[in-house]
Short mmCIF file of C-alpha atoms and ligand atoms in Angstrom, two decimals:
data_model
loop_
_atom_site.label_atom_id
_atom_site.label_comp_id
_atom_site.label_asym_id
_atom_site.label_seq_id
_atom_site.Cartn_x
_atom_site.Cartn_y
_atom_site.Cartn_z
CA MET A 373 35.53 15.40 -70.67
CA LYS A 374 34.57 13.96 -67.32
CA TYR A 375 31.90 11.34 -66.72
CA ALA A 376 29.89 10.75 -63.56
CA ILE A 377 28.85 7.09 -63.44
CA PHE A 378 26.12 6.16 -60.98
CA GLY A 379 23.63 3.35 -60.37
CA ASP A 380 21.64 1.33 -57.85
CA ILE A 381 19.76 4.52 -57.00
CA HIS A 382 16.84 2.41 -55.75
CA ALA A 383 14.43 5.34 -55.54
CA ASN A 384 16.56 7.16 -52.93
CA LEU A 385 16.08 10.74 -54.13
CA GLU A 386 18.21 12.31 -51.38
CA GLY A 387 21.16 10.03 -52.09
CA PHE A 388 20.87 10.59 -55.83
CA GLN A 389 20.64 14.39 -55.50
CA ALA A 390 23.71 14.49 -53.24
CA ILE A 391 25.65 12.62 -55.91
CA LEU A 392 24.50 14.92 -58.69
CA GLU A 393 25.48 17.96 -56.66
CA ASP A 394 28.90 16.52 -55.93
CA SER A 395 29.42 15.59 -59.59
CA GLN A 396 28.77 19.21 -60.54
CA ARG A 397 31.36 20.36 -58.02
CA GLN A 398 33.75 17.84 -59.60
CA GLY A 399 33.17 19.41 -63.02
CA CYS A 400 31.50 16.38 -64.63
CA THR A 401 30.26 17.01 -68.17
CA ASP A 402 28.54 13.70 -68.95
CA TYR A 403 26.44 11.18 -67.06
CA VAL A 404 25.96 7.42 -67.25
CA CYS A 405 23.65 5.11 -65.27
CA VAL A 406 24.30 1.39 -64.67
CA GLY A 407 20.72 0.58 -63.68
CA ASP A 408 18.41 -0.16 -60.74
CA ILE A 409 16.82 3.26 -60.69
CA VAL A 410 13.82 1.90 -58.74
CA GLY A 411 13.07 -0.59 -55.95
CA TYR A 412 13.39 -0.25 -52.10
CA GLY A 413 13.15 3.55 -51.74
CA ALA A 414 10.21 5.97 -51.66
CA ASN A 415 10.81 8.09 -54.79
CA PRO A 416 10.84 5.85 -57.89
CA ARG A 417 9.01 8.34 -60.14
CA GLU A 418 11.13 11.30 -59.05
CA CYS A 419 14.38 9.40 -59.66
CA LEU A 420 13.12 8.21 -63.04
CA ASP A 421 12.15 11.78 -63.97
CA ILE A 422 15.69 12.98 -63.29
CA VAL A 423 17.38 10.15 -65.19
CA ARG A 424 15.02 10.53 -68.16
CA GLN A 425 15.57 14.31 -68.28
CA MET A 426 19.33 13.78 -68.25
CA ALA A 427 18.90 11.70 -71.43
CA CYS A 428 22.11 9.88 -70.53
CA PRO A 429 23.08 6.28 -71.42
CA VAL A 430 21.34 3.82 -69.07
CA VAL A 431 21.39 0.03 -68.82
CA LYS A 432 18.70 -2.12 -67.23
CA GLY A 433 18.98 -3.47 -63.69
CA ASN A 434 17.10 -6.43 -62.22
CA HIS A 435 14.77 -4.16 -60.24
CA ASP A 436 14.08 -2.09 -63.36
CA GLU A 437 13.14 -5.32 -65.10
CA GLU A 438 11.06 -6.65 -62.20
CA ALA A 439 9.18 -3.35 -61.86
CA VAL A 440 7.59 -3.68 -65.30
CA LEU A 441 6.75 -7.39 -65.14
CA THR A 442 3.36 -8.62 -64.01
CA THR A 443 4.62 -12.03 -62.96
CA SER A 444 4.76 -13.31 -59.39
CA LEU A 445 7.48 -11.98 -57.08
CA GLU A 446 8.15 -15.28 -55.34
CA GLY A 447 11.80 -15.30 -56.40
CA LEU A 448 12.57 -12.16 -54.39
CA ASN A 449 13.34 -12.00 -50.67
CA PRO A 450 10.39 -10.71 -48.56
CA LEU A 451 11.78 -7.18 -48.17
CA ALA A 452 12.45 -6.80 -51.89
CA ARG A 453 9.07 -8.32 -52.69
CA GLN A 454 7.11 -5.87 -50.53
CA ALA A 455 9.07 -2.97 -51.97
CA MET A 456 8.54 -4.22 -55.51
CA GLU A 457 4.77 -4.61 -55.11
CA TRP A 458 4.65 -1.01 -53.92
CA THR A 459 6.98 0.19 -56.70
CA ARG A 460 4.86 -1.51 -59.37
CA SER A 461 1.81 0.34 -58.06
CA GLN A 462 3.60 3.69 -58.38
CA LEU A 463 4.85 3.72 -61.96
CA PRO A 464 2.87 5.33 -64.80
CA GLN A 465 2.89 3.69 -68.23
CA GLU A 466 5.50 6.04 -69.70
CA ASP A 467 7.98 5.11 -66.96
CA ARG A 468 7.23 1.44 -67.52
CA ASP A 469 7.85 1.85 -71.25
CA PHE A 470 11.14 3.62 -70.55
CA LEU A 471 12.34 0.80 -68.26
CA LYS A 472 11.20 -1.87 -70.72
CA GLY A 473 13.23 -0.26 -73.48
CA LEU A 474 16.56 -0.33 -71.63
CA LYS A 475 19.34 -2.57 -72.93
CA LEU A 476 21.42 -4.92 -70.76
CA VAL A 477 24.84 -3.84 -72.07
CA ARG A 478 25.94 -0.64 -73.82
CA GLN A 479 29.12 0.89 -75.10
CA VAL A 480 29.59 4.56 -74.28
CA ARG A 481 32.51 6.32 -76.01
CA ASP A 482 35.45 4.01 -75.19
CA PHE A 483 33.93 2.08 -72.28
CA THR A 484 31.17 -0.45 -71.55
CA ILE A 485 28.35 -0.35 -68.98
CA VAL A 486 26.37 -3.27 -67.56
CA HIS A 487 24.36 -3.78 -64.37
CA ALA A 488 25.45 -7.21 -63.11
CA THR A 489 27.96 -9.19 -65.22
CA LEU A 490 29.24 -9.22 -68.81
CA ASP A 491 29.23 -13.02 -69.18
CA THR A 492 25.54 -13.52 -68.30
CA PRO A 493 24.06 -10.00 -68.04
CA GLY A 494 20.40 -11.12 -68.00
CA SER A 495 20.86 -13.72 -65.25
CA TRP A 496 21.60 -11.10 -62.59
CA THR A 497 24.35 -13.07 -60.89
CA TYR A 498 26.81 -11.25 -58.62
CA VAL A 499 30.49 -10.44 -59.04
CA THR A 500 31.81 -11.00 -55.52
CA ASN A 501 35.36 -12.23 -56.16
CA LYS A 502 38.14 -12.21 -58.73
CA PHE A 503 36.91 -15.44 -60.36
CA ASP A 504 33.54 -13.84 -61.07
CA ALA A 505 35.42 -10.81 -62.42
CA MET A 506 37.53 -13.07 -64.67
CA ALA A 507 34.35 -14.44 -66.28
CA SER A 508 33.21 -10.90 -67.10
CA PHE A 509 36.65 -9.91 -68.40
CA SER A 510 36.31 -12.69 -71.02
CA TYR A 511 33.43 -10.71 -72.53
CA GLN A 512 34.90 -7.23 -72.03
CA PHE A 513 36.04 -5.76 -75.37
CA THR A 514 36.85 -2.28 -74.10
CA GLN A 515 39.64 -1.38 -71.70
CA LEU A 516 37.16 -0.10 -69.15
CA CYS A 517 33.78 -1.35 -67.94
CA PHE A 518 31.56 0.00 -65.16
CA TYR A 519 28.98 -2.13 -63.33
CA GLY A 520 26.92 -2.24 -60.13
CA HIS A 521 24.44 -4.74 -58.59
CA THR A 522 26.42 -5.70 -55.45
CA HIS A 523 26.19 -2.15 -54.02
CA THR A 524 29.85 -2.49 -53.03
CA PRO A 525 32.52 -0.38 -54.77
CA ARG A 526 35.40 -2.49 -56.13
CA ILE A 527 38.10 -2.01 -58.77
CA TYR A 528 39.27 -5.18 -60.54
CA VAL A 529 42.39 -4.91 -62.71
CA LYS A 530 43.38 -7.47 -65.34
CA GLY A 531 47.07 -7.62 -66.19
CA ASP A 532 48.85 -10.97 -66.12
CA SER A 533 46.26 -11.97 -63.53
CA VAL A 534 43.03 -10.49 -62.18
CA GLU A 535 43.15 -8.77 -58.80
CA PRO A 536 41.03 -6.26 -56.87
CA ILE A 537 42.83 -3.14 -55.67
CA GLU A 538 42.13 -1.48 -52.34
CA ASP A 539 42.48 2.08 -53.61
CA SER A 540 39.49 4.20 -54.64
CA THR A 541 41.54 5.90 -57.38
CA VAL A 542 43.04 4.20 -60.42
CA HIS A 543 45.11 5.52 -63.34
CA LEU A 544 44.40 3.53 -66.47
CA GLU A 545 47.47 1.92 -68.03
CA MET A 546 47.91 0.55 -71.52
CA GLY A 547 47.70 -3.23 -71.71
CA ARG A 548 45.45 -3.53 -68.67
CA LYS A 549 41.68 -3.84 -68.37
CA TYR A 550 39.47 -2.47 -65.63
CA PHE A 551 36.12 -3.81 -64.37
CA ILE A 552 34.87 -1.27 -61.87
CA ASN A 553 31.93 -1.51 -59.50
CA ILE A 554 30.88 2.06 -58.78
CA GLY A 555 28.88 1.29 -55.62
CA SER A 556 25.32 2.38 -54.89
CA ALA A 557 23.74 5.83 -55.12
CA GLY A 558 20.87 4.74 -52.91
CA GLN A 559 21.54 1.70 -50.72
CA PRO A 560 25.23 0.97 -49.93
CA ARG A 561 25.98 -2.54 -48.61
CA ASP A 562 29.64 -2.35 -47.60
CA GLY A 563 28.99 -1.09 -44.08
CA ASP A 564 29.44 2.59 -45.03
CA TRP A 565 26.15 4.56 -45.07
CA ARG A 566 27.48 7.17 -47.52
CA VAL A 567 26.32 6.81 -51.12
CA ALA A 568 28.83 6.12 -53.88
CA TYR A 569 29.52 6.93 -57.52
CA ALA A 570 32.53 7.15 -59.83
CA THR A 571 34.09 9.85 -61.98
CA TYR A 572 36.04 9.05 -65.14
CA ASP A 573 38.34 11.84 -66.34
CA VAL A 574 39.01 10.95 -69.98
CA GLU A 575 42.00 13.30 -70.48
CA ARG A 576 43.73 12.19 -67.29
CA GLN A 577 42.70 8.54 -67.76
CA GLU A 578 41.73 8.46 -64.13
CA VAL A 579 38.78 6.83 -62.34
CA ILE A 580 37.87 7.82 -58.78
CA ILE A 581 35.17 6.29 -56.57
CA HIS A 582 33.60 8.92 -54.33
CA ARG A 583 31.64 8.53 -51.07
CA ILE A 584 29.11 11.22 -50.27
CA GLU A 585 27.11 12.09 -47.16
CA TYR A 586 23.43 12.85 -47.79
CA ASP A 587 20.16 13.65 -46.02
CA ILE A 588 19.60 10.08 -44.85
CA GLN A 589 16.98 11.08 -42.27
CA THR A 590 14.62 12.43 -44.93
CA ALA A 591 15.09 9.34 -47.11
CA GLN A 592 14.31 7.10 -44.12
CA ASP A 593 11.26 9.12 -43.03
CA LYS A 594 9.81 8.88 -46.55
CA ILE A 595 10.24 5.09 -46.62
CA VAL A 596 8.29 4.74 -43.36
CA ALA A 597 5.64 7.28 -44.45
CA ALA A 598 5.10 5.36 -47.70
CA GLY A 599 4.24 2.24 -45.69
CA LEU A 600 7.33 0.38 -46.91
CA PRO A 601 9.03 -2.04 -44.45
CA GLU A 602 10.88 -0.12 -41.71
CA MET A 603 13.89 -2.37 -42.19
CA LEU A 604 14.43 -0.70 -45.55
CA ALA A 605 14.87 2.62 -43.73
CA HIS A 606 17.01 1.12 -40.97
CA ARG A 607 19.41 -0.65 -43.34
CA LEU A 608 20.39 2.69 -44.90
CA SER A 609 22.00 3.68 -41.58
CA LEU A 610 23.85 0.37 -41.41
CA GLY A 611 25.02 0.54 -45.00
CA LYS A 612 23.80 -3.04 -45.49
ZN1 ZN B 682 20.55 -2.88 -56.92
#
């Protein structure tokens, strides 16, 4: 049994498809999504169609939540706000119902999934250092948890202390816990333009974070053609 765990797709169909193709090459048998299917990119409905057809476990991201609200978008930065207004105009009722029905935290087999943090999952705060990770570990009741939201892959390990590791591969050991950011399938922000996802090989007890090249030009052209801010296309090249 081998899981592909992906999230922060942000309506980037080309990035998402590249990840799905790679996960098939890797022999993945099961799929899990840590949220933010929509927002920023030009293909929210297409990405939602794929995720819904996969019928895989999904948790809600802040953009998934924002996309189905009718409240003001003043809390968002201008780029996110413009993209969200456009995204809201694109989604049919059945997609809105699907997003509304998503939970914030789920347990899948022997691991947990959440979009932002385990300590305050609905507040959409960011895990950017080991102290933030420690707060989530306090609420982590499985050995392994996958999350997203920062668009930056990171593996935190809790033994006697909590530390991030630099490697993109980790072998799970008894007595330790793992809080793993799988990176973004649609808008990386760690300076690397390639999209990211993780595989979890249950038999081997091994998690690997993968980086995948994709048809970035097409994704960027679609953003501009949709009338979305050009910066949203440009930032994909920067990985920021
Ligand atoms: Zn996101």
